[in-house]
Short mmCIF file of C-alpha atoms in Angstrom, two decimals:
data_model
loop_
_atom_site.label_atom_id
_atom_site.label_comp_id
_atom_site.label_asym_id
_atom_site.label_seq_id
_atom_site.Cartn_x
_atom_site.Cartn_y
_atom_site.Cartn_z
CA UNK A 7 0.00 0.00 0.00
CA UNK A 8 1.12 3.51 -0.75
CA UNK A 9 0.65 5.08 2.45
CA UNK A 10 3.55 3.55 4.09
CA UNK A 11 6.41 4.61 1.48
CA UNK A 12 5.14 7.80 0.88
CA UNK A 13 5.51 8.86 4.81
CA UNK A 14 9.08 10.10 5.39
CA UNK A 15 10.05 10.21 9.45
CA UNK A 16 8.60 8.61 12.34
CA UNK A 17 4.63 8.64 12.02
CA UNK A 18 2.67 10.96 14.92
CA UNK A 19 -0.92 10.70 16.29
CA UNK A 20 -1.97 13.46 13.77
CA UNK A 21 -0.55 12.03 10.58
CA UNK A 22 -2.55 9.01 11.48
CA UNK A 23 -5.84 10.71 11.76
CA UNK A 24 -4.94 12.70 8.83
CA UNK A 25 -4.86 9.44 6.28
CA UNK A 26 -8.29 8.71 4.62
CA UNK A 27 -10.56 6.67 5.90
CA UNK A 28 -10.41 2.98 4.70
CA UNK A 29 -12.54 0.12 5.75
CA UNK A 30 -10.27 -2.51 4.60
CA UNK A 31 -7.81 -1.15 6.88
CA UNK A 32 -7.08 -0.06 10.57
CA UNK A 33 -4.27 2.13 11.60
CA UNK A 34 -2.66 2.24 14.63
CA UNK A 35 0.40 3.76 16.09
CA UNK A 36 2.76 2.03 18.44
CA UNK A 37 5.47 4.72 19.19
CA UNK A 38 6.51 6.41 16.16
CA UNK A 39 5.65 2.92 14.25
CA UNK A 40 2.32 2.75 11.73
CA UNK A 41 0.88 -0.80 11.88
CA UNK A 42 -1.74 -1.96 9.58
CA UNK A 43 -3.91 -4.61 10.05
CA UNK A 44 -6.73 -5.93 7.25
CA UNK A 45 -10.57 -5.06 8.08
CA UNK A 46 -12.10 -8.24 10.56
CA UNK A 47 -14.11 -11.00 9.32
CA UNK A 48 -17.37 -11.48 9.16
CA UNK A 49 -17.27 -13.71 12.36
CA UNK A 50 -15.67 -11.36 14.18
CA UNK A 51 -18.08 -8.83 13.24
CA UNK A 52 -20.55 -10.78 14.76
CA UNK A 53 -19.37 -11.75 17.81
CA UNK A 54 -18.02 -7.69 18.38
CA UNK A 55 -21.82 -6.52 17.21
CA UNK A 56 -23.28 -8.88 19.70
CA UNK A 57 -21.13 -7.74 22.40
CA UNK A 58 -21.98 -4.53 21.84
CA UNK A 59 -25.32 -4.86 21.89
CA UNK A 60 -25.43 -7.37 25.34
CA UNK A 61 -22.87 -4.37 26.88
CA UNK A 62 -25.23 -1.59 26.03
CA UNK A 63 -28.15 -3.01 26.95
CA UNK A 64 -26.61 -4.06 30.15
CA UNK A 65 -25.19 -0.29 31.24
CA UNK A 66 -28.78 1.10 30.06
CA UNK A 67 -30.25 -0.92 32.97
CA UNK A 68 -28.26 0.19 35.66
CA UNK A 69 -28.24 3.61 34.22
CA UNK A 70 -24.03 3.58 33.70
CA UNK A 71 -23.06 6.94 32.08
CA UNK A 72 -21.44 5.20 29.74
CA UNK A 73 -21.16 4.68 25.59
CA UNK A 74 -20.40 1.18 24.23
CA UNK A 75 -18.12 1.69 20.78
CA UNK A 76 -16.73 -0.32 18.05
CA UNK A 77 -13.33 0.41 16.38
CA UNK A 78 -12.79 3.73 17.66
CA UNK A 79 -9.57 5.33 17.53
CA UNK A 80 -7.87 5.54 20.99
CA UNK A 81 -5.10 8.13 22.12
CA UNK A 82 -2.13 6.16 24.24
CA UNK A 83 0.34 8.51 25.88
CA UNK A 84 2.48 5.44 23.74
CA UNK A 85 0.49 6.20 20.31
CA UNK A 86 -2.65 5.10 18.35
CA UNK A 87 -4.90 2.12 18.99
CA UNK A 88 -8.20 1.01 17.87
CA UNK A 89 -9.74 -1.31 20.11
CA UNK A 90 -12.53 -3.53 19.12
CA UNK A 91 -14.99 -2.36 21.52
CA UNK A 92 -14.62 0.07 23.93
CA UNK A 93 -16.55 1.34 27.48
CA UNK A 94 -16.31 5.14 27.35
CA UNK A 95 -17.72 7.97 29.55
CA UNK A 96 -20.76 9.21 27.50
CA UNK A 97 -19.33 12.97 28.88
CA UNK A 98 -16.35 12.23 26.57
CA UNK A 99 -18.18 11.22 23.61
CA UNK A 100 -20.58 13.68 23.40
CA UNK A 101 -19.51 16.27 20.96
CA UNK A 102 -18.49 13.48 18.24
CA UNK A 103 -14.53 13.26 18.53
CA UNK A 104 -12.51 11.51 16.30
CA UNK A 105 -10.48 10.20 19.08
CA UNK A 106 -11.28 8.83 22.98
CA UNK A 107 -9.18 10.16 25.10
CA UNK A 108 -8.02 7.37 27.32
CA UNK A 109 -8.49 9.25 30.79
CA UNK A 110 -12.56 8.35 29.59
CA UNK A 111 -11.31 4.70 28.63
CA UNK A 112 -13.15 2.10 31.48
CA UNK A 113 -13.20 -1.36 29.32
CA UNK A 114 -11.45 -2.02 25.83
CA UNK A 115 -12.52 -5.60 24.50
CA UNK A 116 -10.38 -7.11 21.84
CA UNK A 117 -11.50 -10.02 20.01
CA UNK A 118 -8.29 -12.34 18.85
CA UNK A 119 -7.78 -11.93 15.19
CA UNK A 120 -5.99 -14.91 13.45
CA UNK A 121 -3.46 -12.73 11.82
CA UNK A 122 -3.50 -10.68 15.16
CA UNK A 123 -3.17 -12.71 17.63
CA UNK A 124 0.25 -11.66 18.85
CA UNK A 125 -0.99 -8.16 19.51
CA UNK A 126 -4.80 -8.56 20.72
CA UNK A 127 -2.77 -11.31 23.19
CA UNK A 128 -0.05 -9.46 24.26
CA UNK A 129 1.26 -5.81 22.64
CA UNK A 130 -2.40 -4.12 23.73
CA UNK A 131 -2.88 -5.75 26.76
CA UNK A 132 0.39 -4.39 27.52
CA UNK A 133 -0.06 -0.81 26.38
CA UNK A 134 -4.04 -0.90 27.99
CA UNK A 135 -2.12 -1.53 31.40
CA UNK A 136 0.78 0.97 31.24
CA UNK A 137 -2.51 3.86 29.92
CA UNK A 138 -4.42 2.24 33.32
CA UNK A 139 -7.34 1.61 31.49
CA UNK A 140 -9.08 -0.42 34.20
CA UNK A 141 -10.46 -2.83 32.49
CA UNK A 142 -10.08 -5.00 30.00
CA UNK A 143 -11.19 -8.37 28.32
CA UNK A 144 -10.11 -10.43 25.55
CA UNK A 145 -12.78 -12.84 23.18
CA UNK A 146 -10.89 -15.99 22.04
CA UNK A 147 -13.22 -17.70 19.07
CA UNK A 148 -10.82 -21.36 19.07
CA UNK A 149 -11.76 -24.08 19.72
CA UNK A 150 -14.63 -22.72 21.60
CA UNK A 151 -15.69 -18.77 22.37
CA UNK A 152 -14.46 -18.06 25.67
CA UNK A 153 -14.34 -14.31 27.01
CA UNK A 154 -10.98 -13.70 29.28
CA UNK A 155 -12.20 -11.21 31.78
CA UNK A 156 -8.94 -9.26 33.08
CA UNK A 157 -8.75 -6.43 36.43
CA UNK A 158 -5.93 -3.54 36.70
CA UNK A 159 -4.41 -4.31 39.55
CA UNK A 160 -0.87 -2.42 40.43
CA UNK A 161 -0.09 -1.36 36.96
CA UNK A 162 -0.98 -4.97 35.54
CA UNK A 163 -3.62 -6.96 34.46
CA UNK A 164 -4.55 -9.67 37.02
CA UNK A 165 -7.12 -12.38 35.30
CA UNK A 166 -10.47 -12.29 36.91
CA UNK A 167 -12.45 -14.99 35.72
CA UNK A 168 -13.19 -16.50 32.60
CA UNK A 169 -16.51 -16.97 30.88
CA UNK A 170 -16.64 -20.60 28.91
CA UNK A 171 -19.35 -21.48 26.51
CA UNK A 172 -22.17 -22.58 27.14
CA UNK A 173 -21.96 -21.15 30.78
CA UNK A 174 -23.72 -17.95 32.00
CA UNK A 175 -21.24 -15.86 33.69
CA UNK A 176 -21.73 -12.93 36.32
CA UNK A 177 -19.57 -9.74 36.49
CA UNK A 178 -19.91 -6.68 38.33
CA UNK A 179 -17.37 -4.36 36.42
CA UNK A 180 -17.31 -2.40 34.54
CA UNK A 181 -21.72 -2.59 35.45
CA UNK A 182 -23.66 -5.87 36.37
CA UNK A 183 -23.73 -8.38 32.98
CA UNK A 184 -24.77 -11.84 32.59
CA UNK A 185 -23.07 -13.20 29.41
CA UNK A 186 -22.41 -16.85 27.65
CA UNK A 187 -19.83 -16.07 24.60
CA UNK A 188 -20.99 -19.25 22.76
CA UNK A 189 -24.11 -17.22 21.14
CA UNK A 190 -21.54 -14.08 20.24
CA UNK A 191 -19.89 -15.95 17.00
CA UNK A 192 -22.44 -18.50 15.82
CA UNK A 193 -24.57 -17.73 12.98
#
C-alpha cells in the first residue's frame, strides 16, 4: 500500500488521523511505528456486534453513564490504537470526537484476530495496562468462544475470571452483565 512509502520520518498521532478513511484497513500507532492490520471477518463482526449490543443493553439498565463503541480510535500517551470495543464515559463522547481520550477509557474488549493474535494477546494488553485503562477483556473464538475477563491491579492486568461457553457468567465491572460467549460468534 502507498501510504507507508510515501511517509518520510517517524509517524505521529496526527498524521494518522490525517490518512483517509479505509474500511479494509485499521491504523494504529505504536510509538513512532504505523501498523496496519486488514478489516475483521465477518465472524468477528458478529461476535463484536453482539457484544456490543449485550454491553449496552446491560449499562442502560443500571443507568451507567457510559457509551459502548466499536473500532474507535484511541489516544495512548504510547500512540494510536483502535480497540474492538470500547466502554467510554458518554461525557467524553458527546460532541463526536474523532479520538477517545483514554483518561474516559473504562473497558477495551479485543477479540483475537488470526493474523492478530500476537498483539490482541499481548502488545495491547500491555499498552491498555501501562494507559491504566481499568479494564479490559479479551474474546478468544478457538476451539470454543471463551471471554478472558482481566482487572488492573498495580499497573498490571490480574485475570479475573473467565466466561466458557455454554456457561452464563456474572460480572460486576465495569456494570452488572450476565453473558455466555458461545451465542456471540455462531450464525
Amino acid at each position: 500500500m502507498s501510504v507507508a512509502t510515501d511517509h518520510t520520518g517517524p509517524w505521529t498521532v496526527a498524521d494518522v488521523l490525517a490518512l483517509p478513511e479505509d474500511r479494509t484497513t485499521r491504523y494504529e500507532l505504536l510509538g513512532e511505528s504505523l501498523v496496519m492490520s486488514p478489516a475483521p471477518g465477518v465472524r468477528h463482526q458478529r461476535a463484536s456486534f453482539r457484544l456490543h449490543v449485550a454491553l449496552d443493553a446491560a449499562a442502560r439498565a443500571v443507568g451507567a453513564p457510559v457509551e459502548i463503541l466499536e473500532g474507535v480510535n484511541v489516544v495512548l500517551p504510547s500512540g494510536l490504537v483502535v480497540p474492538d470495543l470500547v466502554v467510554a464515559d458518554a461525557g467524553a463522547t458527546a460532541a463526536d470526537p474523532v479520538t477517545v481520550d483514554i483518561d474516559a477509557v473504562q473497558l477495551v474488549v479485543e477479540l483475537v484476530s488470526p493474523g492478530n493474535s500476537t498483539m490482541d494477546r499481548k502488545v495491547k494488553p500491555m499498552l491498555y495496562a501501562e494507559a491504566a485503562i481499568p479494564h479490559f477483556w479479551r474474546l478468544e473464538f478457538d476451539p470454543a468462544p471463551m471471554l478472558v475477563i482481566y482487572e488492573l491491579q498495580g499497573g498490571r492486568y490480574v485475570e479475573q475470571t473467565t466466561a466458557l461457553a455454554g456457561a452464563t457468567t456474572h460480572l460486576d465491572a465495569p456494570f452488572p452483565i450476565a453473558i455466555d460467549p458461545a451465542g456471540l460468534s455462531r450464525q
